């Protein structure tokens, strides 16, 4: 049965009906509930009291469930909430003050009441009124079924978590042993943007990302991350603990930001849960646990929540390096430095139906299935992440039109130099105009991004940013033209095949693989990023490999791919990687 769109058990409904049928004043009704269950301000006004009384005397009220996507609504089941509180109790955690910042239907509140006997005050905050009611009903249900358990003073507040004054609680209860517990909304600000939702903190740029970062996606943050950070910041000076169920990415970000935030938290744990089983969603999520009011620590132990909490790995900061596995990193850290070559992201056009071409019987065919006539001048082969399977590639399945040689280059030249290409692009202007990203605003017609001198280097060593395969690919020219990569890939470009082969061998070495495994996070959206790749110190790697080993590997590649690469340029390759006085290197792409 539902009341105020909230589920209510028969037990609670009969009880409320019985208790309130002869109660006509708001104060009396609230006092009655407070005396029995410790819940303060159960009814906010007379109207709520009267409506509830009327509703519980009706039988079945069916209400359609609204779409709650903007509230990242994934209610924790009571069984999991109980297991989590039992886990905390096993650490001798017994709070006097419990705070659930976005309490939903209240299962963490019930689990806390069930497993922490010393609670004196409990606060739950929730934006969705039916859940506020459901929490309150569930609390009454719990107390009716467990009449002898401790009844703290409880306040369930209907409020936006971003407006709630947590600092006031921190001040009022500065001597209490506190526990912040819950499961904040699973939603990102970009998802909220797409839903046109206002469910955002006022300062959305809370990590001080620049406008450009925000445009390129770095400013995309989880609402849960903001809430977790706020809770830590507010309560870090109080004795107690914090446990919040969040996405893995949120935990990683909090540990990453800990180097600058230096929050007073320690004993940090990531306890992995099975979100498919618990929430029926395929999202990597875990419990983030930390002790408050302790000297700041910068690493996190990772456990499986279900398997006796055996620690799998430890990640975080080791001196000034952020790594995904501290144990394995220690054995590879000598190559953690700065790559002498600049890693670049591939080409971006956001217009695949027009810009992505197949070659069928000598003709180009676009994504709209149109046969297209173009001059060859601006057409280049292009590879995507899924193409980078082999160690060496010399031809592409797809082609693209490279309209610019550098970002922002005027595209008027296409009309005179490549009239057919121009006509084709012009005929499809509307597709370019429909591109949503703000990077294309006020840019020349048919603009692309991820383009520069490096795009036109004949030999490229590349890796997919998306895939979890730790192998690099050498890309050779196709029909004497350099092959492009799309923006899911990262590349370094060379004029000499020798340099590219040496780089390939170094990057595909066992040491590089172990290093990358120690610094990348398998659940990241992009396993490899420019920042990660720039950490591979190729010069140091080159010092670790013997010439005999190099020769063997070069020979194998020569035979397999019919190449004719020698070791003769090795010394000049090394020289190129040694920083010059100016700090510039000749082969910087
Ligand atoms: C992932 S659910 C978890 C609910 C509850 N903590 C639990 O563990 O079952 C997130 C909850 O946050 C609530 N919520 C979303 N945005 C909120 C906001 N701005 N202020 C307060 N609550 C919010 C949602 O309505 C939802 O109940």
Coordinates of C-alpha atoms and ligand atoms in Angstrom, one line a residue:
X1 CA 0.0 0.0 0.0
X2 CA 1.2 3.5 -0.7
X3 CA 0.6 6.8 1.3
X4 CA 2.1 10.0 0.0
X5 CA 3.5 7.9 -2.8
X6 CA 5.5 6.0 -0.1
X7 CA 5.3 2.4 0.7
X8 CA 3.8 1.7 4.1
X9 CA 3.4 -1.6 5.8
X10 CA 0.0 -2.7 7.2
X11 CA 1.7 -2.7 10.7
X12 CA 2.5 1.0 10.4
X13 CA -0.7 2.0 8.8
X14 CA -2.8 0.3 11.5
X15 CA -0.7 1.8 14.2
X16 CA -0.9 5.3 12.8
X17 CA -4.6 5.0 12.2
X18 CA -5.1 3.8 15.8
X19 CA -2.8 6.4 17.3
X20 CA -3.9 9.4 15.4
X21 CA -7.6 8.9 14.8
X22 CA -8.4 10.9 17.9
X23 CA -5.5 13.3 17.7
X24 CA -6.5 16.7 16.2
X25 CA -3.5 18.9 17.0
X26 CA -0.2 18.9 15.1
X27 CA 1.8 19.4 18.3
X28 CA 0.1 16.5 20.0
X29 CA 0.5 14.2 17.0
X30 CA 4.2 15.1 16.7
X31 CA 4.8 14.6 20.4
X32 CA 3.1 11.2 20.3
X33 CA 5.4 10.0 17.6
X34 CA 8.5 11.6 19.2
X35 CA 7.7 9.9 22.6
X36 CA 7.2 6.5 20.9
X37 CA 10.0 6.5 18.3
X38 CA 12.2 9.6 18.8
X39 CA 11.3 11.0 15.4
X40 CA 11.2 14.8 15.6
X41 CA 8.7 16.9 13.5
X42 CA 7.0 13.8 12.0
X43 CA 4.4 16.1 10.4
X44 CA 5.5 19.5 9.1
X45 CA 2.0 21.0 9.2
X46 CA -1.7 20.3 9.9
X47 CA -2.4 19.5 6.3
X48 CA 0.0 16.7 6.3
X49 CA -1.5 15.3 9.5
X50 CA -5.1 15.5 8.1
X51 CA -4.1 14.1 4.7
X52 CA -2.3 11.1 6.3
X53 CA -5.2 10.4 8.6
X54 CA -7.5 10.3 5.6
X55 CA -5.2 8.3 3.4
X56 CA -4.6 5.5 5.9
X57 CA -8.2 5.0 6.4
X58 CA -8.5 4.3 2.6
X59 CA -7.5 0.9 1.3
X60 CA -5.2 0.8 -1.7
X61 CA -3.7 3.8 -3.3
X62 CA -1.9 3.2 -6.5
X63 CA 0.4 5.8 -7.8
X64 CA 2.6 5.7 -10.9
X65 CA 6.3 5.7 -10.3
X66 CA 7.9 8.9 -11.6
X67 CA 11.1 9.0 -13.6
X68 CA 13.9 9.6 -11.0
X69 CA 16.9 9.5 -13.3
X70 CA 18.1 12.9 -12.3
X71 CA 18.2 11.8 -8.6
X72 CA 20.5 8.9 -9.3
X73 CA 18.1 6.7 -7.4
X74 CA 19.5 3.3 -6.5
X75 CA 18.1 2.3 -3.1
X76 CA 20.4 0.1 -1.1
X77 CA 18.6 -3.1 -0.1
X78 CA 18.2 -3.7 3.6
X79 CA 20.2 -6.9 3.6
X80 CA 23.3 -5.1 2.2
X81 CA 22.8 -2.1 4.5
X82 CA 22.7 -4.5 7.4
X83 CA 25.9 -6.3 6.2
X84 CA 27.6 -3.0 5.9
X85 CA 26.7 -1.8 9.4
X86 CA 27.7 -5.2 10.8
X87 CA 31.1 -4.8 9.1
X88 CA 31.5 -1.4 10.8
X89 CA 30.4 -2.9 14.1
X90 CA 33.1 -5.6 13.7
X91 CA 35.6 -2.7 13.7
X92 CA 34.3 -1.7 17.1
X93 CA 32.5 1.3 15.5
X94 CA 29.5 2.3 17.6
X95 CA 28.4 5.8 16.7
X96 CA 26.4 8.2 18.9
X97 CA 25.5 10.4 16.0
X98 CA 24.5 9.0 12.6
X99 CA 24.1 11.1 9.4
X100 CA 22.6 9.7 6.2
X101 CA 23.0 12.7 3.7
X102 CA 20.6 11.3 1.1
X103 CA 18.6 8.7 3.0
X104 CA 16.1 7.6 0.4
X105 CA 13.7 5.0 1.8
X106 CA 16.0 4.8 4.9
X107 CA 17.5 1.3 4.8
X108 CA 20.9 2.6 6.1
X109 CA 19.0 4.2 8.9
X110 CA 17.2 1.0 9.8
X111 CA 20.4 -1.0 9.6
X112 CA 22.1 1.6 11.9
X113 CA 19.3 1.4 14.4
X114 CA 19.6 -2.4 14.2
X115 CA 23.3 -2.7 14.7
X116 CA 24.5 0.4 16.6
X117 CA 23.1 0.4 20.2
X118 CA 24.7 3.7 21.3
X119 CA 23.1 6.1 18.8
X120 CA 21.8 9.2 20.5
X121 CA 21.0 11.3 17.4
X122 CA 20.2 10.3 13.9
X123 CA 19.8 12.6 10.8
X124 CA 18.5 11.7 7.4
X125 CA 18.2 14.1 4.5
X126 CA 16.2 13.4 1.4
X127 CA 15.0 15.5 -1.5
X128 CA 12.1 13.2 -2.6
X129 CA 9.1 13.6 -0.3
X130 CA 7.6 10.1 -0.7
X131 CA 11.0 8.7 0.5
X132 CA 11.0 11.0 3.5
X133 CA 7.6 9.5 4.4
X134 CA 8.8 6.0 3.6
X135 CA 11.8 6.4 5.8
X136 CA 9.6 7.6 8.7
X137 CA 7.2 4.8 8.1
X138 CA 10.0 2.2 8.0
X139 CA 11.5 3.6 11.2
X140 CA 8.1 3.1 12.9
X141 CA 7.8 -0.3 11.4
X142 CA 11.2 -1.2 12.7
X143 CA 10.5 0.0 16.2
X144 CA 7.1 -1.7 16.3
X145 CA 8.8 -5.0 15.4
X146 CA 11.7 -4.4 17.7
X147 CA 10.2 -2.6 20.7
X148 CA 13.2 -2.9 23.0
X149 CA 15.9 -1.5 20.8
X150 CA 17.5 1.9 21.7
X151 CA 15.5 4.9 20.3
X152 CA 17.6 7.9 19.5
X153 CA 16.4 11.3 18.6
X154 CA 15.7 11.1 14.9
X155 CA 15.2 13.9 12.3
X156 CA 14.3 13.0 8.8
X157 CA 14.5 16.2 6.8
X158 CA 12.9 16.9 3.4
X159 CA 15.6 19.0 1.9
X160 CA 18.1 19.3 -0.9
X161 CA 21.4 18.0 0.4
X162 CA 23.1 21.0 -1.2
X163 CA 21.0 23.4 1.0
X164 CA 21.3 21.5 4.2
X165 CA 23.5 23.0 6.9
X166 CA 25.8 20.1 7.9
X167 CA 28.2 22.6 9.6
X168 CA 25.5 23.3 12.2
X169 CA 25.3 19.6 13.1
X170 CA 29.1 19.4 13.2
X171 CA 29.1 22.3 15.7
X172 CA 26.2 21.0 17.8
X173 CA 27.6 17.6 18.2
X174 CA 31.3 18.2 18.3
X175 CA 31.8 15.7 21.1
X176 CA 29.8 12.8 19.7
X177 CA 31.3 9.9 17.9
X178 CA 29.9 10.3 14.5
X179 CA 29.2 8.0 11.5
X180 CA 28.3 9.4 8.1
X181 CA 26.8 6.5 6.2
X182 CA 24.8 6.2 3.0
X183 CA 24.7 5.9 -0.8
X184 CA 24.6 9.3 -2.5
X185 CA 23.0 9.7 -5.9
X186 CA 24.6 8.0 -8.9
X187 CA 24.5 10.7 -11.4
X188 CA 27.0 13.0 -13.1
X189 CA 26.6 16.7 -13.8
X190 CA 26.6 16.0 -17.6
X191 CA 23.8 13.5 -17.2
X192 CA 21.9 16.2 -15.3
X193 CA 22.7 18.6 -18.0
X194 CA 21.1 16.3 -20.6
X195 CA 18.0 15.9 -18.4
X196 CA 17.9 19.7 -17.9
X197 CA 17.9 19.1 -14.2
X198 CA 18.8 21.5 -11.5
X199 CA 19.9 18.8 -9.0
X200 CA 23.3 20.3 -8.8
X201 CA 25.4 22.0 -6.1
X202 CA 25.6 25.7 -6.5
X203 CA 29.3 25.7 -7.2
X204 CA 29.3 23.2 -10.0
X205 CA 32.9 23.9 -10.7
X206 CA 33.9 22.6 -7.4
X207 CA 37.2 21.1 -8.5
X208 CA 38.3 24.4 -10.1
X209 CA 38.4 23.0 -13.5
X210 CA 39.0 25.5 -16.2
X211 CA 36.3 26.2 -18.8
X212 CA 38.2 24.2 -21.3
X213 CA 38.4 21.1 -19.1
X214 CA 34.7 21.4 -18.5
X215 CA 34.3 21.5 -22.3
X216 CA 36.5 18.5 -23.0
X217 CA 34.9 16.4 -20.3
X218 CA 37.4 16.7 -17.4
X219 CA 34.9 18.8 -15.6
X220 CA 32.3 16.0 -15.6
X221 CA 31.9 15.0 -12.0
X222 CA 29.7 12.8 -10.0
X223 CA 27.2 14.4 -7.7
X224 CA 28.2 11.6 -5.2
X225 CA 31.8 12.9 -5.3
X226 CA 30.7 16.3 -4.3
X227 CA 28.6 15.0 -1.5
X228 CA 31.4 12.7 -0.2
X229 CA 33.9 15.6 -0.4
X230 CA 31.5 17.9 1.5
X231 CA 30.9 15.3 4.2
X232 CA 34.6 14.7 4.7
X233 CA 35.4 18.4 4.7
X234 CA 32.6 19.2 7.2
X235 CA 33.2 16.3 9.6
X236 CA 36.9 15.7 9.3
X237 CA 37.6 17.3 12.7
X238 CA 35.1 15.1 14.5
X239 CA 35.9 11.8 16.1
X240 CA 34.2 9.1 14.0
X241 CA 34.0 7.3 10.6
X242 CA 32.5 7.7 7.2
X243 CA 31.2 5.0 4.8
X244 CA 29.5 5.8 1.6
X245 CA 28.6 3.6 -1.3
X246 CA 29.9 5.3 -4.5
X247 CA 31.2 4.5 -7.9
X248 CA 34.8 3.3 -8.1
X249 CA 35.8 6.4 -10.1
X250 CA 34.6 8.6 -7.1
X251 CA 36.9 6.7 -4.7
X252 CA 39.8 7.0 -7.1
X253 CA 39.2 10.8 -7.5
X254 CA 39.0 11.3 -3.7
X255 CA 42.3 9.6 -3.2
X256 CA 43.8 11.5 -6.1
X257 CA 42.6 14.8 -4.8
X258 CA 43.8 13.9 -1.3
X259 CA 47.3 15.1 -2.2
X260 CA 46.0 18.7 -2.4
X261 CA 43.0 18.4 0.0
X262 CA 45.0 16.7 2.8
X263 CA 41.7 15.8 4.5
X264 CA 42.1 14.4 8.0
X265 CA 41.2 10.9 7.1
X266 CA 43.0 7.6 7.5
X267 CA 42.6 3.7 7.3
X268 CA 41.0 4.3 3.9
X269 CA 39.3 1.3 2.3
X270 CA 37.6 0.5 -0.9
X271 CA 35.3 -2.5 -0.4
X272 CA 34.1 -3.8 -3.8
X273 CA 30.5 -4.8 -4.1
X274 CA 28.6 -6.6 -6.9
X275 CA 26.4 -3.9 -8.2
X276 CA 24.7 -6.2 -10.7
X277 CA 23.6 -8.4 -7.8
X278 CA 22.7 -5.5 -5.4
X279 CA 21.3 -2.9 -7.8
X280 CA 20.8 -4.8 -11.0
X281 CA 23.1 -2.3 -12.8
X282 CA 26.5 -2.7 -14.5
X283 CA 28.3 0.0 -12.7
X284 CA 31.6 -0.5 -10.9
X285 CA 30.8 0.6 -7.3
X286 CA 32.3 0.1 -3.9
X287 CA 32.1 1.2 -0.3
X288 CA 34.4 4.0 0.5
X289 CA 35.4 3.8 4.2
X290 CA 37.7 6.1 6.2
X291 CA 38.4 7.1 9.8
X292 CA 37.9 10.8 10.5
X293 CA 39.9 13.2 12.6
X294 CA 43.3 11.5 12.0
X295 CA 46.5 12.5 10.4
X296 CA 45.9 12.6 6.6
X297 CA 46.8 9.4 4.6
X298 CA 47.1 9.1 0.9
X299 CA 46.5 5.5 0.0
X300 CA 43.6 3.1 -0.1
X301 CA 43.4 -0.6 0.5
X302 CA 41.1 -2.5 -1.8
X303 CA 39.0 -5.5 -0.6
X304 CA 36.3 -7.7 -1.8
X305 CA 33.4 -6.9 0.5
X306 CA 32.0 -10.4 0.4
X307 CA 35.2 -12.4 0.7
X308 CA 36.3 -12.0 4.2
X309 CA 37.7 -8.6 3.4
X310 CA 41.0 -10.0 2.1
X311 CA 43.0 -7.1 0.8
X312 CA 43.7 -7.3 -2.9
X313 CA 45.8 -4.3 -3.6
X314 CA 46.7 -0.9 -2.3
X315 CA 46.5 2.2 -4.5
X316 CA 47.1 5.9 -4.1
X317 CA 50.1 8.2 -3.6
X318 CA 53.6 6.9 -3.2
X319 CA 55.7 10.0 -2.7
X320 CA 54.5 12.3 -5.5
X321 CA 53.2 9.5 -7.8
X322 CA 49.7 8.3 -8.1
X323 CA 49.5 4.6 -8.8
X324 CA 46.9 1.9 -9.0
X325 CA 49.0 -0.8 -7.4
X326 CA 51.7 0.3 -4.9
X327 CA 53.3 -3.2 -4.5
X328 CA 53.9 -3.8 -8.3
X329 CA 54.7 -0.1 -9.0
X330 CA 57.7 -0.2 -6.6
X331 CA 59.4 -2.7 -9.1
X332 CA 58.8 -0.5 -12.1
X333 CA 59.1 3.0 -10.8
X334 CA 62.4 3.6 -12.5
X335 CA 60.6 4.3 -15.7
X336 CA 58.1 6.6 -14.2
X337 CA 59.3 10.0 -15.5
X338 CA 58.6 12.1 -18.5
X339 CA 58.3 10.8 -22.1
X340 CA 60.6 12.8 -24.4
X341 CA 58.0 12.7 -27.1
X342 CA 54.6 14.3 -26.8
X343 CA 51.7 11.9 -26.9
X344 CA 48.8 13.1 -28.9
X345 CA 45.1 12.2 -29.1
X346 CA 43.8 11.3 -32.6
X347 CA 41.5 13.2 -34.9
X348 CA 38.1 14.3 -33.9
X349 CA 35.3 15.4 -36.2
X350 CA 32.0 14.4 -34.6
X351 CA 30.5 14.0 -38.0
X352 CA 31.0 10.3 -38.9
X353 CA 28.1 10.0 -41.4
X354 CA 29.8 12.5 -43.6
X355 CA 33.5 12.2 -42.7
X356 CA 33.9 8.5 -42.3
X357 CA 34.2 6.7 -45.6
X358 CA 34.5 3.1 -46.8
X359 CA 36.1 2.2 -50.1
X360 CA 33.9 0.0 -52.2
X361 CA 34.9 -1.1 -55.7
X362 CA 37.2 2.0 -56.0
X363 CA 34.5 4.4 -54.8
X364 CA 34.1 6.1 -51.4
X365 CA 30.8 5.5 -49.6
X366 CA 29.8 7.6 -46.6
X367 CA 27.8 6.7 -43.5
X368 CA 24.7 7.8 -45.3
X369 CA 25.3 5.1 -47.9
X370 CA 26.0 7.7 -50.6
X371 CA 28.6 7.1 -53.2
X372 CA 31.0 10.0 -53.0
X373 CA 33.4 11.5 -55.6
X374 CA 36.4 13.2 -54.1
X375 CA 39.9 14.2 -55.1
X376 CA 42.5 12.0 -53.3
X377 CA 44.3 15.1 -51.8
X378 CA 42.5 15.4 -48.5
X379 CA 41.5 11.7 -48.1
X380 CA 43.5 9.7 -45.6
X381 CA 43.2 6.2 -44.1
X382 CA 42.0 6.3 -40.5
X383 CA 42.2 3.7 -37.7
X384 CA 40.0 3.3 -34.7
X385 CA 40.7 1.7 -31.3
X386 CA 39.2 -1.6 -32.6
X387 CA 41.7 -1.6 -35.5
X388 CA 44.8 -1.6 -33.3
X389 CA 45.0 -5.3 -32.8
X390 CA 48.2 -6.2 -34.5
X391 CA 51.8 -5.1 -33.7
X392 CA 52.2 -3.5 -37.2
X393 CA 49.4 -2.1 -39.5
X394 CA 49.9 -0.9 -43.0
X395 CA 46.4 -0.4 -44.3
X396 CA 43.1 0.9 -43.0
X397 CA 39.5 -0.2 -43.4
X398 CA 38.2 3.3 -43.3
X399 CA 39.1 6.7 -44.7
X400 CA 38.4 10.3 -43.7
X401 CA 38.7 13.8 -45.1
X402 CA 41.3 15.8 -43.4
X403 CA 40.1 19.4 -43.9
X404 CA 42.8 21.2 -41.9
X405 CA 46.5 20.8 -41.2
X406 CA 46.3 22.6 -37.9
X407 CA 43.5 23.6 -35.5
X408 CA 41.6 26.7 -36.7
X409 CA 43.2 26.7 -40.2
X410 CA 41.0 28.5 -42.7
X411 CA 39.2 26.0 -44.9
X412 CA 38.5 28.3 -47.8
X413 CA 41.4 26.8 -49.8
X414 CA 39.4 23.6 -50.2
X415 CA 37.0 25.3 -52.7
X416 CA 39.8 26.2 -55.1
X417 CA 42.2 23.3 -54.6
X418 CA 39.7 20.4 -54.1
X419 CA 36.4 21.5 -55.8
X420 CA 34.8 18.1 -55.6
X421 CA 35.7 17.6 -52.0
X422 CA 34.4 21.1 -51.3
X423 CA 31.1 20.4 -53.1
X424 CA 30.6 17.3 -51.1
X425 CA 31.3 19.0 -47.8
X426 CA 29.1 22.0 -48.7
X427 CA 26.2 19.6 -49.7
X428 CA 26.4 18.2 -46.2
X429 CA 26.9 21.5 -44.2
X430 CA 23.9 20.8 -42.1
X431 CA 25.6 17.7 -40.6
X432 CA 28.5 19.9 -39.5
X433 CA 26.2 22.5 -38.2
X434 CA 24.4 19.9 -36.1
X435 CA 27.6 19.1 -34.1
X436 CA 26.7 19.7 -30.5
X437 CA 30.2 20.2 -29.0
X438 CA 31.0 23.9 -28.2
X439 CA 34.5 23.4 -29.6
X440 CA 33.1 23.9 -33.1
X441 CA 31.5 27.3 -32.4
X442 CA 33.0 30.2 -34.3
X443 CA 35.5 27.9 -36.0
X444 CA 36.0 27.7 -39.8
X445 CA 33.5 25.5 -41.8
X446 CA 34.2 21.7 -41.6
X447 CA 36.7 22.2 -38.7
X448 CA 38.3 19.2 -37.1
X449 CA 40.3 18.8 -33.9
X450 CA 43.2 16.6 -32.8
X451 CA 45.2 17.8 -35.8
X452 CA 48.7 19.2 -36.2
X453 CA 52.1 18.5 -37.7
X454 CA 52.3 15.2 -35.8
X455 CA 49.2 13.9 -37.7
X456 CA 51.2 14.0 -40.9
X457 CA 54.2 12.0 -39.6
X458 CA 54.8 8.9 -41.7
X459 CA 55.3 6.5 -38.9
X460 CA 53.2 6.4 -35.7
X461 CA 53.2 4.3 -32.6
X462 CA 49.7 4.2 -31.1
X463 CA 47.5 2.7 -28.4
X464 CA 43.8 2.6 -27.9
X465 CA 42.7 4.7 -24.9
X466 CA 39.6 2.6 -24.4
X467 CA 40.9 -0.9 -24.4
X468 CA 42.5 -2.7 -21.5
X469 CA 45.1 -4.3 -23.8
X470 CA 48.6 -3.2 -22.9
X471 CA 50.1 -3.3 -26.4
X472 CA 51.2 -0.7 -28.8
X473 CA 50.9 -0.7 -32.6
X474 CA 53.2 0.6 -35.3
X475 CA 51.3 2.3 -38.1
X476 CA 53.0 2.5 -41.5
X477 CA 52.0 4.8 -44.3
X478 CA 49.3 3.6 -46.8
X479 CA 49.9 4.4 -50.5
X480 CA 52.7 6.7 -49.4
X481 CA 50.3 8.7 -47.2
X482 CA 50.3 8.9 -43.4
X483 CA 47.4 7.1 -41.7
X484 CA 45.3 9.0 -39.2
X485 CA 44.0 7.7 -35.9
X486 CA 40.6 8.7 -34.4
X487 CA 40.2 10.4 -31.0
X488 CA 39.9 7.2 -29.0
X489 CA 43.6 6.6 -29.8
X490 CA 46.8 8.2 -28.6
X491 CA 50.0 8.4 -30.8
X492 CA 53.5 9.6 -31.2
X493 CA 54.7 10.4 -34.7
X494 CA 58.1 9.9 -36.3
X495 CA 59.7 10.7 -39.7
X496 CA 62.1 7.7 -39.4
X497 CA 60.8 4.2 -39.3
X498 CA 63.8 3.2 -37.2
X499 CA 62.8 5.5 -34.4
X500 CA 59.2 4.2 -34.6
X501 CA 60.4 0.6 -34.4
X502 CA 62.7 1.3 -31.4
X503 CA 59.9 3.1 -29.6
X504 CA 57.5 0.2 -30.4
X505 CA 59.9 -2.4 -29.0
X506 CA 60.5 -0.3 -25.8
X507 CA 56.8 0.3 -25.3
X508 CA 55.9 -3.4 -25.8
X509 CA 58.5 -4.6 -23.3
X510 CA 57.5 -6.5 -20.2
X511 CA 58.7 -3.6 -18.0
X512 CA 56.4 -1.1 -19.7
X513 CA 53.5 -3.4 -19.4
X514 CA 54.0 -4.0 -15.7
X515 CA 54.5 -0.2 -15.2
X516 CA 51.3 0.6 -17.0
X517 CA 49.4 -2.1 -15.1
X518 CA 50.6 -0.4 -11.9
X519 CA 49.4 3.1 -12.8
X520 CA 46.2 2.5 -14.8
X521 CA 42.8 1.7 -13.3
X522 CA 40.9 -1.1 -15.1
X523 CA 37.5 0.6 -14.4
X524 CA 38.5 4.0 -15.8
X525 CA 36.5 5.2 -18.8
X526 CA 39.8 5.5 -20.6
X527 CA 42.5 3.1 -19.4
X528 CA 45.2 5.2 -21.1
X529 CA 45.2 8.9 -21.1
X530 CA 47.8 11.4 -22.4
X531 CA 48.8 12.0 -18.7
X532 CA 49.6 8.3 -18.2
X533 CA 51.4 7.9 -21.4
X534 CA 53.5 11.0 -20.8
X535 CA 54.8 9.3 -17.7
X536 CA 56.7 6.5 -19.6
X537 CA 60.3 7.6 -19.6
X538 CA 61.5 6.1 -22.9
X539 CA 65.1 7.2 -22.3
X540 CA 65.2 5.3 -19.0
X541 CA 63.5 2.3 -20.7
X542 CA 66.1 2.4 -23.5
X543 CA 68.9 2.1 -20.8
X544 CA 67.3 -1.1 -19.5
X545 CA 67.3 -3.0 -22.8
X546 CA 70.5 -4.7 -24.2
X547 CA 71.5 -4.3 -27.8
X548 CA 71.3 -8.1 -28.3
X549 CA 67.7 -8.1 -27.1
X550 CA 66.9 -5.1 -29.4
X551 CA 68.5 -6.8 -32.4
X552 CA 66.5 -10.0 -31.9
X553 CA 63.3 -8.1 -31.6
X554 CA 64.1 -6.0 -34.7
X555 CA 64.9 -9.1 -36.7
X556 CA 61.6 -10.7 -35.7
X557 CA 59.7 -7.6 -36.9
X558 CA 61.7 -7.4 -40.1
X559 CA 60.9 -11.0 -40.9
X560 CA 57.2 -10.9 -39.9
X561 CA 56.4 -7.6 -41.6
X562 CA 59.0 -7.6 -44.4
X563 CA 60.8 -4.6 -43.1
X564 CA 64.5 -3.7 -43.3
X565 CA 65.2 -1.9 -40.1
X566 CA 68.7 -1.8 -38.6
X567 CA 70.1 -0.8 -35.3
X568 CA 72.4 1.8 -36.7
X569 CA 70.3 4.8 -35.7
X570 CA 69.9 3.6 -32.1
X571 CA 72.6 6.0 -30.7
X572 CA 71.1 9.0 -32.5
X573 CA 67.7 7.9 -31.2
X574 CA 69.1 8.0 -27.7
X575 CA 70.7 11.4 -28.3
X576 CA 67.4 12.8 -29.6
X577 CA 65.7 11.8 -26.3
X578 CA 68.3 13.5 -24.1
X579 CA 66.9 16.9 -23.2
X580 CA 68.8 19.8 -24.8
X581 CA 69.7 23.0 -22.9
X582 CA 66.7 24.7 -24.4
X583 CA 64.5 22.0 -23.2
X584 CA 63.3 21.4 -26.8
X585 CA 63.9 18.2 -28.7
X586 CA 64.2 18.0 -32.4
X587 CA 61.9 15.1 -32.8
X588 CA 59.2 16.6 -30.6
X589 CA 56.1 16.0 -32.7
Ligands
LIG1 C1 21.5 6.1 -4.7 S1 20.0 6.6 -3.8 C2 20.3 6.0 -2.2 C3 19.3 6.1 -1.2 C4 19.7 5.7 0.2 N1 20.9 6.4 0.6 C5 20.1 4.2 0.2 O1 21.2 3.9 0.4 O2 19.2 3.4 -0.1 C6 20.2 8.3 -3.8 C7 19.1 9.1 -3.1 O3 19.5 10.4 -3.1 C8 18.3 11.2 -3.2 N2 18.8 12.5 -3.8 C9 19.1 12.8 -5.0 N3 19.5 14.1 -5.1 C10 19.3 14.6 -3.9 C11 19.6 15.9 -3.3 N4 20.0 16.9 -4.1 N5 19.3 16.1 -2.0 C12 18.9 15.1 -1.2 N6 18.7 13.9 -1.7 C13 18.9 13.6 -3.0 C14 17.5 10.4 -4.2 O4 16.1 10.8 -4.1 C15 17.8 9.0 -3.7 O5 16.9 8.6 -2.7

